[in-house]
XYZ file of C-alpha atoms in Angstrom:
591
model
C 1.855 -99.694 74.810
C 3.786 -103.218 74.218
C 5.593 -101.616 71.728
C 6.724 -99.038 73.728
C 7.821 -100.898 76.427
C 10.482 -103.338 73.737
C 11.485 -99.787 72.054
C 13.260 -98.854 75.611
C 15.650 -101.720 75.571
C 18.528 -98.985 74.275
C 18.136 -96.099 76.575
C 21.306 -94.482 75.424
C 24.008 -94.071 72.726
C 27.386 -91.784 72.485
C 30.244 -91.424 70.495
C 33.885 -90.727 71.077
C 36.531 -89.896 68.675
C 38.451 -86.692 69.358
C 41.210 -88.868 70.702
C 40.847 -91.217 67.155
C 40.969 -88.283 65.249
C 43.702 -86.136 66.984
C 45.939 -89.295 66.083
C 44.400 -90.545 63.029
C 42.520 -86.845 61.377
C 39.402 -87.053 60.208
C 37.430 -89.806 60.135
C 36.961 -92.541 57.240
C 33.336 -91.983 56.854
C 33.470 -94.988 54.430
C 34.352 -97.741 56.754
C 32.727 -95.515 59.713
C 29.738 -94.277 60.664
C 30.141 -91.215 62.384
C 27.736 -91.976 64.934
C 26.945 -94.738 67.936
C 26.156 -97.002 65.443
C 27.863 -100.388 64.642
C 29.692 -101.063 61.842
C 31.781 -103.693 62.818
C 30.006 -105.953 64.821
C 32.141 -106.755 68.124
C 29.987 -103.954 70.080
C 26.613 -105.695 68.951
C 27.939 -109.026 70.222
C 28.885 -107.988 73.225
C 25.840 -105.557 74.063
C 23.380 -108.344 73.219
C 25.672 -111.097 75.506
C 24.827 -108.484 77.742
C 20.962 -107.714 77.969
C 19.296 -108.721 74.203
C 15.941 -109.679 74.189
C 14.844 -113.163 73.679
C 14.554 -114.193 69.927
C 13.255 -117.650 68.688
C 14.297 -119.645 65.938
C 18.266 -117.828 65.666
C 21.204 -119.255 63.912
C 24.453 -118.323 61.895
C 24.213 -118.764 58.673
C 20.812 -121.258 58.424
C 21.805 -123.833 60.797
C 24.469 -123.345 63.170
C 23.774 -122.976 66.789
C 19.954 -123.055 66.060
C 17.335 -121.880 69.002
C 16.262 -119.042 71.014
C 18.865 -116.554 71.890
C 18.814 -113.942 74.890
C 20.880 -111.565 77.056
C 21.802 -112.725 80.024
C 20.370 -110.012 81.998
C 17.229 -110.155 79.933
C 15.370 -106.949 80.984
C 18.117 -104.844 81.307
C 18.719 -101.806 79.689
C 21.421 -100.784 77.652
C 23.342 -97.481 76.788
C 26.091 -97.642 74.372
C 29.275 -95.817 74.480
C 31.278 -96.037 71.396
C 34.963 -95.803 71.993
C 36.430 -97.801 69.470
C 36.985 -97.299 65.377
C 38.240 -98.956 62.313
C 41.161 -97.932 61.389
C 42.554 -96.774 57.441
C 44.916 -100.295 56.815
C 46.415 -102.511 54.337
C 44.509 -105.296 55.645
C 41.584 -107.249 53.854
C 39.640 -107.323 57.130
C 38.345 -104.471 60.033
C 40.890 -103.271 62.177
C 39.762 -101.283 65.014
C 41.516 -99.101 67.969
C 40.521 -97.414 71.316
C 42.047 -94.602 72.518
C 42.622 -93.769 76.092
C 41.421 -90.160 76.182
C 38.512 -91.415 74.179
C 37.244 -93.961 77.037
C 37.806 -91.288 80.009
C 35.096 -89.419 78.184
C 33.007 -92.456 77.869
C 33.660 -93.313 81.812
C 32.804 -89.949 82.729
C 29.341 -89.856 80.504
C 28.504 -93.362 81.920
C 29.146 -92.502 85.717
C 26.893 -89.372 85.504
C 24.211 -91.353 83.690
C 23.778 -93.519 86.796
C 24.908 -96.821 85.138
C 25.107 -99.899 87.393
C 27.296 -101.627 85.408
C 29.992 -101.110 82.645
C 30.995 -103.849 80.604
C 34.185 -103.243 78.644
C 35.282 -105.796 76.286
C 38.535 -104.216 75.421
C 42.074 -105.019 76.219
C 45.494 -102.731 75.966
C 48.580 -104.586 74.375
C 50.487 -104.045 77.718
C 49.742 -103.420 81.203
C 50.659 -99.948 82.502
C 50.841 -97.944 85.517
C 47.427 -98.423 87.263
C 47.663 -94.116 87.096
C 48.624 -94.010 83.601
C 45.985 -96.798 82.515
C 42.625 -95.122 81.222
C 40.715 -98.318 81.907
C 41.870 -98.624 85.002
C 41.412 -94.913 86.057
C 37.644 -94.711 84.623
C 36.766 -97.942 86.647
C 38.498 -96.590 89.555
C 36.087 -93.220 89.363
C 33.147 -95.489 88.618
C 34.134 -97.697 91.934
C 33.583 -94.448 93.458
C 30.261 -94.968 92.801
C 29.426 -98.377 92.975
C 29.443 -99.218 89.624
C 30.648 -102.924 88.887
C 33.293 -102.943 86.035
C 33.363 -105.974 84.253
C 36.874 -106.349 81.806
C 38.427 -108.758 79.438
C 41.453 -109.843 80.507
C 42.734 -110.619 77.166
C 43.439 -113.260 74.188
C 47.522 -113.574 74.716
C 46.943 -116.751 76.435
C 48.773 -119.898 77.098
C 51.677 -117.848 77.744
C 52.077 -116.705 81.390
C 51.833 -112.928 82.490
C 49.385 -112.040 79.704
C 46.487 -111.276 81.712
C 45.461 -107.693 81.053
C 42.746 -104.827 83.074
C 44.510 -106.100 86.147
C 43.385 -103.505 88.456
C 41.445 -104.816 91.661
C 38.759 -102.582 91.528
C 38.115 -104.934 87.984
C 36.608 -107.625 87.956
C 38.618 -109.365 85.218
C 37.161 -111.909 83.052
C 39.003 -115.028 81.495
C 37.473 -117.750 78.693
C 35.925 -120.853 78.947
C 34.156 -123.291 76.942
C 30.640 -124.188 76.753
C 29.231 -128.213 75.679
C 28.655 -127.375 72.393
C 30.541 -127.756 69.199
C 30.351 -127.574 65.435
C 32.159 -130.519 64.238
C 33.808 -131.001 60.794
C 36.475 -133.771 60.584
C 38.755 -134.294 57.672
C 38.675 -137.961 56.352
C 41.822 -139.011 54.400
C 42.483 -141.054 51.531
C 43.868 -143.140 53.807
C 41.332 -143.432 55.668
C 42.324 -141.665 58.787
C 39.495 -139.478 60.486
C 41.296 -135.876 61.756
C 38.544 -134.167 64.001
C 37.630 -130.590 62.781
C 35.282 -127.208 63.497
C 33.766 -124.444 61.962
C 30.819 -122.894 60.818
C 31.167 -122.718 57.168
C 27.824 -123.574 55.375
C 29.654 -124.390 52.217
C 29.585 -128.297 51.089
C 32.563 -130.144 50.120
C 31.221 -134.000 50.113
C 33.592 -135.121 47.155
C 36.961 -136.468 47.414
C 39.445 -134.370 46.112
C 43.318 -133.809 45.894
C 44.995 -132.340 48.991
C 48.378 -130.265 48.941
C 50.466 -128.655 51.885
C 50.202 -124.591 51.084
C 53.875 -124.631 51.324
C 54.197 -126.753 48.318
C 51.730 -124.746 46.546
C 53.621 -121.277 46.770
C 54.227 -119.321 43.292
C 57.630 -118.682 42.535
C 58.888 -115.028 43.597
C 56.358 -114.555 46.086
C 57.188 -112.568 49.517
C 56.247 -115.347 52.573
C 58.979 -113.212 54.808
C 60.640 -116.283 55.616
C 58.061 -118.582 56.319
C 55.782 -120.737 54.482
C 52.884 -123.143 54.318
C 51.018 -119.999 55.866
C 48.282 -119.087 52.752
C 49.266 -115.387 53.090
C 47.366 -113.262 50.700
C 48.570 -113.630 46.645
C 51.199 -116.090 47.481
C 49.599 -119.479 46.436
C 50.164 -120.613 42.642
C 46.263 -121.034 41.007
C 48.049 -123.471 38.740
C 49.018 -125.991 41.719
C 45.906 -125.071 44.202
C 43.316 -125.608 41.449
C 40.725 -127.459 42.361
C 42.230 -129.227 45.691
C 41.956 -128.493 49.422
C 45.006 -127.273 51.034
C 46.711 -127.101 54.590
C 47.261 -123.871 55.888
C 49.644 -123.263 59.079
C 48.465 -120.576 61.591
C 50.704 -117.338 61.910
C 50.925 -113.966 60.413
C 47.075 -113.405 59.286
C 43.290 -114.165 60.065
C 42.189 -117.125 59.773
C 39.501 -115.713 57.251
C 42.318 -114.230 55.165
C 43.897 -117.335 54.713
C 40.488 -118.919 53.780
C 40.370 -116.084 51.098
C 43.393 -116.724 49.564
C 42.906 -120.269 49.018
C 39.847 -119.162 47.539
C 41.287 -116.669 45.196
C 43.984 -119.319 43.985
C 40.924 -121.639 43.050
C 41.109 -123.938 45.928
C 38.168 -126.536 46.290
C 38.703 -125.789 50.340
C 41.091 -125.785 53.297
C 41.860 -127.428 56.489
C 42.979 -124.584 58.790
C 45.691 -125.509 61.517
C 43.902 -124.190 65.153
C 46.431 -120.805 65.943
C 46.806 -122.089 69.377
C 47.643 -125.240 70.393
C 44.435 -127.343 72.249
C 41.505 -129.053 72.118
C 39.665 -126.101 71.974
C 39.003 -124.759 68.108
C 38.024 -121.084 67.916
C 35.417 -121.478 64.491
C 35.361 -119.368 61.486
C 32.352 -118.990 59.049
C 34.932 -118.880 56.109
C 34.022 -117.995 52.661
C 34.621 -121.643 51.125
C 34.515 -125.071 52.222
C 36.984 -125.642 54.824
C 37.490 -126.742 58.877
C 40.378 -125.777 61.671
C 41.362 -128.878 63.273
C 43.723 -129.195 66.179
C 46.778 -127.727 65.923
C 49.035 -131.260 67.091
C 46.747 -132.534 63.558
C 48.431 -130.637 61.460
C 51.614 -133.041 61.335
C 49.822 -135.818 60.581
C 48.173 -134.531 57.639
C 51.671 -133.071 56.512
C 53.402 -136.646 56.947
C 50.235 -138.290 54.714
C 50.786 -135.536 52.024
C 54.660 -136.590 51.735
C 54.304 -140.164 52.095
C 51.582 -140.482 49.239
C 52.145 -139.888 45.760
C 48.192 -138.950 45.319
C 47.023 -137.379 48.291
C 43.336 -136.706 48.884
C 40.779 -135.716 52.018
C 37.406 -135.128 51.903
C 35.517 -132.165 54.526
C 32.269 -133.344 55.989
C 30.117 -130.878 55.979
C 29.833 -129.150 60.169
C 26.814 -129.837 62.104
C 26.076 -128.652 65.642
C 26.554 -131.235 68.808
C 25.510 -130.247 71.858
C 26.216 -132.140 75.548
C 30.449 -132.164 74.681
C 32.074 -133.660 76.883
C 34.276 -131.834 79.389
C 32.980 -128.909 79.597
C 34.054 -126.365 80.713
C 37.763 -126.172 79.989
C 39.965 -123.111 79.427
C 40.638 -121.313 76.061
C 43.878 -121.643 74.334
C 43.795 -118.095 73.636
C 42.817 -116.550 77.154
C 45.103 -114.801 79.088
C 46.784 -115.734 82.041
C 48.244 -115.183 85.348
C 50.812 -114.521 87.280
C 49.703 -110.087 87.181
C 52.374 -108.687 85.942
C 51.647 -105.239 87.358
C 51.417 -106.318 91.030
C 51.965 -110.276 91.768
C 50.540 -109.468 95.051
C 46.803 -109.784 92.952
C 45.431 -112.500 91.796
C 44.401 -111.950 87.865
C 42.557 -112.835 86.188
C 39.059 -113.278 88.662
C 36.658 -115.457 87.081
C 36.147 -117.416 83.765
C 32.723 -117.688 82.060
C 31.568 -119.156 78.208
C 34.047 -117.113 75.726
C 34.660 -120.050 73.047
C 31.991 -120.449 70.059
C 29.663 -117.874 71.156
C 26.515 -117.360 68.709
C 25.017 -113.459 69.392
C 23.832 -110.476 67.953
C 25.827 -109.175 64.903
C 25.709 -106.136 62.691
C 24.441 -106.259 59.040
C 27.064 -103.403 58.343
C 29.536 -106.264 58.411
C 30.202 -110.055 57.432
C 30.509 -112.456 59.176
C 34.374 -112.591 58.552
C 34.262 -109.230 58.801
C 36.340 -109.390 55.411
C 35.958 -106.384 53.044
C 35.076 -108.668 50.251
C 32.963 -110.999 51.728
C 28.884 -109.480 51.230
C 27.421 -111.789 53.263
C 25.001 -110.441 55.840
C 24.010 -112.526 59.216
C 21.852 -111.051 61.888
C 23.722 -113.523 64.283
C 27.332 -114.389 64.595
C 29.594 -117.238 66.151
C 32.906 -115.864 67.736
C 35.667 -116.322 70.473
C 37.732 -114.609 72.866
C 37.882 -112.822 76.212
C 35.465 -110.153 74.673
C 32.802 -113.025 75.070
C 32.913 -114.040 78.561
C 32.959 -110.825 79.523
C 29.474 -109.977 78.709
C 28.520 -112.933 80.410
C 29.787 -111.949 84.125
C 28.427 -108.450 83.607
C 24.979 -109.801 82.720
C 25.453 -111.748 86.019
C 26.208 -108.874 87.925
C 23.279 -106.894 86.728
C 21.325 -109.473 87.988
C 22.977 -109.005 91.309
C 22.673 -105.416 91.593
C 18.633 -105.778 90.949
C 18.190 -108.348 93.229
C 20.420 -106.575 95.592
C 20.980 -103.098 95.082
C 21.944 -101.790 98.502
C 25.470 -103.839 97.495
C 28.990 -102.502 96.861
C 30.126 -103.305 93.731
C 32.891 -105.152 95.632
C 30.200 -106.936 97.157
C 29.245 -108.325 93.389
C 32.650 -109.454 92.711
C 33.124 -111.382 95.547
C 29.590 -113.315 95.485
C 30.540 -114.367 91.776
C 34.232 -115.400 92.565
C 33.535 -116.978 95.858
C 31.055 -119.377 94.614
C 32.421 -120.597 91.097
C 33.311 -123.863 90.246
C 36.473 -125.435 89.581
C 34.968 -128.644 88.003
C 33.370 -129.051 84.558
C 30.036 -131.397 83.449
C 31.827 -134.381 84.421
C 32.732 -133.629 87.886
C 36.532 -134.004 86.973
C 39.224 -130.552 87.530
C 38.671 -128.145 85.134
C 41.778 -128.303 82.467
C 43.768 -126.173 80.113
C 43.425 -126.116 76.781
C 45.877 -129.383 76.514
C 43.984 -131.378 79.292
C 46.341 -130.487 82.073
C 44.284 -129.373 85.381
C 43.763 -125.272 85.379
C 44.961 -123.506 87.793
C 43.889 -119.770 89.539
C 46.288 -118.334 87.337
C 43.591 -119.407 84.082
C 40.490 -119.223 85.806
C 40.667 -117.103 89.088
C 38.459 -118.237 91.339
C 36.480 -120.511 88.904
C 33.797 -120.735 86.308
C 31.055 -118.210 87.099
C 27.727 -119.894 88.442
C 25.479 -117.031 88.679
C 22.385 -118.644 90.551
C 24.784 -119.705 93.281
C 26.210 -115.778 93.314
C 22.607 -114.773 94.278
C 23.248 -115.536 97.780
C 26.829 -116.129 98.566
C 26.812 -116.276 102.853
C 29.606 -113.636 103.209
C 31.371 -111.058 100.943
C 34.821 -109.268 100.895
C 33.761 -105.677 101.122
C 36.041 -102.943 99.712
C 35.852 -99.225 98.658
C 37.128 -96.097 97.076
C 39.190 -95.392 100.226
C 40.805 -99.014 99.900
C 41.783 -98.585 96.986
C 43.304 -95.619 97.192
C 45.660 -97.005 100.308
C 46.368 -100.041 97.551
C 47.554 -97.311 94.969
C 49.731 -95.757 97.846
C 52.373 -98.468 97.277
C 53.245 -97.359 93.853
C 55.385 -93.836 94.376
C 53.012 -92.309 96.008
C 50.627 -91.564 92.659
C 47.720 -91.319 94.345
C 48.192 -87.401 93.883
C 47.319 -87.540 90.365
C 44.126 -89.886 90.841
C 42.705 -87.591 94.130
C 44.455 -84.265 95.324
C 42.558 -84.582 98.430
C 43.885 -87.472 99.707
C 46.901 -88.381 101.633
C 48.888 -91.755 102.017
C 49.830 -92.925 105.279
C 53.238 -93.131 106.294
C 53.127 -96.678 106.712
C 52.207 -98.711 103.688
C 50.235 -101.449 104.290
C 50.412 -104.778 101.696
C 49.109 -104.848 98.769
C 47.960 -108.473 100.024
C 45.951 -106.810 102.609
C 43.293 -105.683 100.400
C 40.177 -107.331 101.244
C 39.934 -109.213 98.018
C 38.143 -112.679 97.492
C 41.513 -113.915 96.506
C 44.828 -114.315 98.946
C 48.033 -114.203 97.171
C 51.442 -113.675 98.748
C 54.578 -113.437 96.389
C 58.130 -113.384 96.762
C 57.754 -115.279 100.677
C 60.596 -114.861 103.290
C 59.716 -116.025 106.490
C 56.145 -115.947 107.566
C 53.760 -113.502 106.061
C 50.407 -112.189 108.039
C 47.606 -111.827 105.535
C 43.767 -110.093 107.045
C 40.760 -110.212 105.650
C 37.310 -109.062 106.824
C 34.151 -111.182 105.654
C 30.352 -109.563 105.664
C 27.302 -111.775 106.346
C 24.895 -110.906 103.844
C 22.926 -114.091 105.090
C 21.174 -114.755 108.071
C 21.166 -114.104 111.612
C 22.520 -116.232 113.739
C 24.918 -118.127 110.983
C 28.109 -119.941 112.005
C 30.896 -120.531 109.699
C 33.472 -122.958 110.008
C 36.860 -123.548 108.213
C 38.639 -125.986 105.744
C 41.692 -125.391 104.230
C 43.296 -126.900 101.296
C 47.318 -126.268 102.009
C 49.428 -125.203 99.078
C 52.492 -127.887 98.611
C 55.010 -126.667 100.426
C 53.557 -124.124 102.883
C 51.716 -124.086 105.859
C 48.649 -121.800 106.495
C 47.088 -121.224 109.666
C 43.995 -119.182 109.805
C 42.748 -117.896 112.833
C 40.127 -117.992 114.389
C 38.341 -120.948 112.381
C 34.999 -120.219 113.109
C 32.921 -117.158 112.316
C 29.853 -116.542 114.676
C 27.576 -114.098 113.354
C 24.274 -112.598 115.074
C 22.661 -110.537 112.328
C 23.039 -109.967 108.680
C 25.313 -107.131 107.719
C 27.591 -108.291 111.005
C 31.631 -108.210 109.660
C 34.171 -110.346 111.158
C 37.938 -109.823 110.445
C 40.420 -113.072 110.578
C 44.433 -113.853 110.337
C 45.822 -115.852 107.521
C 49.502 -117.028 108.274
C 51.270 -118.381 105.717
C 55.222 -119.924 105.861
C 57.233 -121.546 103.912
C 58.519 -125.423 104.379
C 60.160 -127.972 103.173
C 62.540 -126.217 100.421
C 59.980 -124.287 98.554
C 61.793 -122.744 95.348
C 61.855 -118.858 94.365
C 60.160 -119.570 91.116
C 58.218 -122.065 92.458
C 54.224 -121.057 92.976
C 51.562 -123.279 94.783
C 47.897 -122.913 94.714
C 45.546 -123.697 97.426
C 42.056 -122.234 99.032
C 40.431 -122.033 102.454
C 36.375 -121.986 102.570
C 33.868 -120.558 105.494
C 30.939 -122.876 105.364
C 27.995 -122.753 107.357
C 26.223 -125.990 106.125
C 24.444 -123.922 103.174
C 26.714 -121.580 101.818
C 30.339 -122.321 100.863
C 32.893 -118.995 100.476
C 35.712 -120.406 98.529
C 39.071 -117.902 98.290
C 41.971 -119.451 96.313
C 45.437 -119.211 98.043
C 48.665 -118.193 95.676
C 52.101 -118.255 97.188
C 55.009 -118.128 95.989
């Protein structure tokens, strides 16, 4: 009967492809399976992020990240819906795409299954038309039903306007670190110590020469205008033999690049970070070598010209745990201002999306390089794809301890009680130490214990957003035939989100929201406010008396303009109900 009972954990498992295939033809059975199954490795990750049982005595590789291993939402159950496929390329390593007509299938299987939660670790190039977007049209039919969707909101991050699945019916999911690394410096001949990470088991304890790739290229090769990059066949074996060399980031994986200095006979490589930050996304590459911080990289170069006989020396990576700060923001994760509607706050929430050690296929390497044949059972990697599993693990949770909630009931207990400050009690930063703002992190890092009983919540529903939708030409039509806008528009601003932002400010703007006690009875609330520079907000009234749970109460926020605010100019601040136990923190965006 024990058996049994762990053979249930996968409950379901579809397939999509007619989309794929209508684009594409027939499949490529021979890096597909024509079935739910993985072959990849990304939907394993995820799935087990999610919900995997708890396994003892897991690492990557025979070392890294050693211990026990579980979901986050240990006793959940899982079904799979398989949207996304590898696609026939050039390159030396999996490429996969989704298609849109593919994941309206998948949305529509899920929602008559009776799921409670769909976690989507995918992310569109572009944001589109909230009516035009399939993500955002599936979750919108699953809010229908209360089902919390849980999306990435990308890896096009620092740059601004990146974040991606901005629909407010999301719950959109940014990247964080967690206090653990896998360090690996690079000691010089000099004697300098350059501090590096990965998770590549290979040893390298020996001195040995050191060469910038660009100085290693063999004549005639194609580098499009670039160099020092360690694209594939354009390092001379003659010059690379036997030496480590520097790689710049751009124009391929970091794995590819790790293969090529392999195939030219390097001894190893030191792997400038792609982004710039303290935060170093690892590889398990297939030779000796480390990613160090991308600033690094010119002091290695300047050592390599100034010295007639360069040499470095990679210490083999070991796992530290306890980093300090922790949490800070990704490099790589995608960030606000929404580009779709600046009236929404995007992305929501941040949770642990650096470095992540879970589940991994043994259809695929750990680089998931064609000619790599290792096999791992585990596997360390970053991005938004990460933390998402994370917050939808948190809102399973939720939804069992709770299940008479709204799915916009979920959202709000996780945003409103995040943190803002990391293990050290300091601001939580950017990837280059400057303090994060709501347009990295939303409303904070996730604390899902704290989410468990939040005081109040921002309810919303189908009918909301339907009204939000009726501010874009009227498209509503094409999402519900049965429905008809108002006449009179109301904000997008006035949806009852967690969050209050307010672009584009002329005169005084009159923001409501409408808070739930899911507490108890008899709970009084009272107000602080943290003023954005250059604005005044006046909320009103400032305390919230409530007699019994499920009571709502609807307040004014009034927000103006002083002392020569700028157009491009935006300011972040919050306001919080407390009642002495529970503190509902809403960040404030103006601009």
């Amino acid at each position: 009967m024990l058996k049994s009972i762990f053979c249930r954990k996968l409950i379901g498992a579809r397939y999509y492809l007619k989309g794929y295939e209508a684009y594409y033809g027939p499949l490529n059975e021979t890096i597909n399976y024509r079935s739910a199954r993985d072959r990849e490795g990304h939907g394993t990750h995820t799935a087990s992020t999610v919900a995997g049982r708890e396994v003892h005595n897991t690492s990557l590789l025979g070392g890294f990240a050693s211990g026990t291993a579980k979901g986050g939402a240990l006793l959940a159950r899982l079904a799979i819906y398989k949207v996304c496929w590898t696609i026939p390329s050039q390159s030396k390593v999996l490429e996969g795409t989704c298609f849109d007509e593919d994941m309206l299938a998948a949305f529509d299987d899920a929602i008559a299954d009776g799921v409670h939660v769909i976690s989507i670790s995918i992310t569109p190039y572009q944001n589109i038309e909230y009516t035009k977007d399939g993500i955002a049209l599936g979750a919108l039919h699953a809010a229908k039903k209360n089902i919390v969707v849980v999306a990435s909101a990308g890896n096009w991050g620092p740059a601004p306007s990146t974040v991606i699945n901005v629909a407010p019916w999301i719950l959109t999911v940014g990247a964080s670190s967690i206090d653990r690394i896998f360090n690996s410096p690079v000691l010089l001949g000099n004697g300098m110590k350059i501090e590096g990470q990965t998770v590549t088991p290979y040893k390298l304890n020996t001195v040995r020469p050191l060469v910038y790739a660009g100085d290693a290229e063999a004549p005639g090769t194609t580098t499009n205008g670039t160099t020092g990059l360690c694209l594939s066949g354009t390092l001379s074996q003659e010059i690379v033999q036997g030496k480590i060399v520097l790689c710049l980031r751009g124009n391929s994986t970091n794995v590819e690049k790790g293969m090529e200095v392999k195939r030219a006979g390097g001894a190893g490589f030191i792997l400038q970070n792609p982004v710039d930050g303290i935060g170093v996304s690892v590889d398990a590459h297939v030779l000796p070598g480390t990613a160090i911080f991308s600033n690094d990289s010119a002091t290695i170069l300047n050592y390599i010209r100034t010295n007639k006989n360069p040499t470095a020396r990679i210490v083999l990576a070991r796992t530290v745990l306890g980093s300090k700060q922790s949490p800070f923001m990704a490099a790589f994760s995608s960030t606000g201002p929404n580009s779709l509607e600046p009236n929404i706050l995007k992305p929501d929430i941040t949770a642990p999306g650096l470095n992540i050690l879970a589940a991994w296929s043994e259809a695929s390497s750990p680089t998931r390089l064609f000619s790599d044949n290792r096999v791992v059972k585990y596997n360390v990697l970053s991005g938004t794809s990460m933390s998402c599993p994370h917050v939808a693990a948190a809102a399973a949770l939720l939804k069992a301890a709770h299940p008479d909630w709204s799915s916009a009931a979920i959202r709000s207990a996780l945003m409103t009680t995040s943190t803002q400050t990391n293990n050290v009690g300091t601001p939580i930063t950017d990837a280059i130490e400057n303090p994060a703002t709501p347009f990295h992190y939303g409303s904070g890092h996730f604390q899902p214990a704290k989410a468990m009983d939040p005081g109040l919540v921002y309810d919303s529903n189908y009918t909301d957003y339907l009204l939000f939708l009726c501010n874009y030409n009227n498209t509503v039509k094409n999402v519900d035939p049965s429905f008809t806008c108002p006449t009179k528009f109301t904000s997008p601003s006035n949806l009852n989100y967690p969050t209050v932002t307010a672009s584009f400010i002329k005169g005084e703007v009159l923001v409501y929201r409408t808070v739930t006690n899911v507490g108890a009875e008899g709970s009084v609330y009272n107000l602080s406010i943290e003023t954005p520079v250059g604005y005044s907000v006046k909320i009103s009234p400032t305390t919230l008396n409530f007699v019994r749970s499920g009571e709502r109460k609807t307040f004014t926020i009034t927000i103006k303009p002083e002392n020569r605010v700028t157009e491009d100019d935006y300011a972040f601040g919050s306001y919080t109900w407390s009642d002495g136990i529970h503190s509902v923190r809403s960040p404030i965006v103006v601009r």
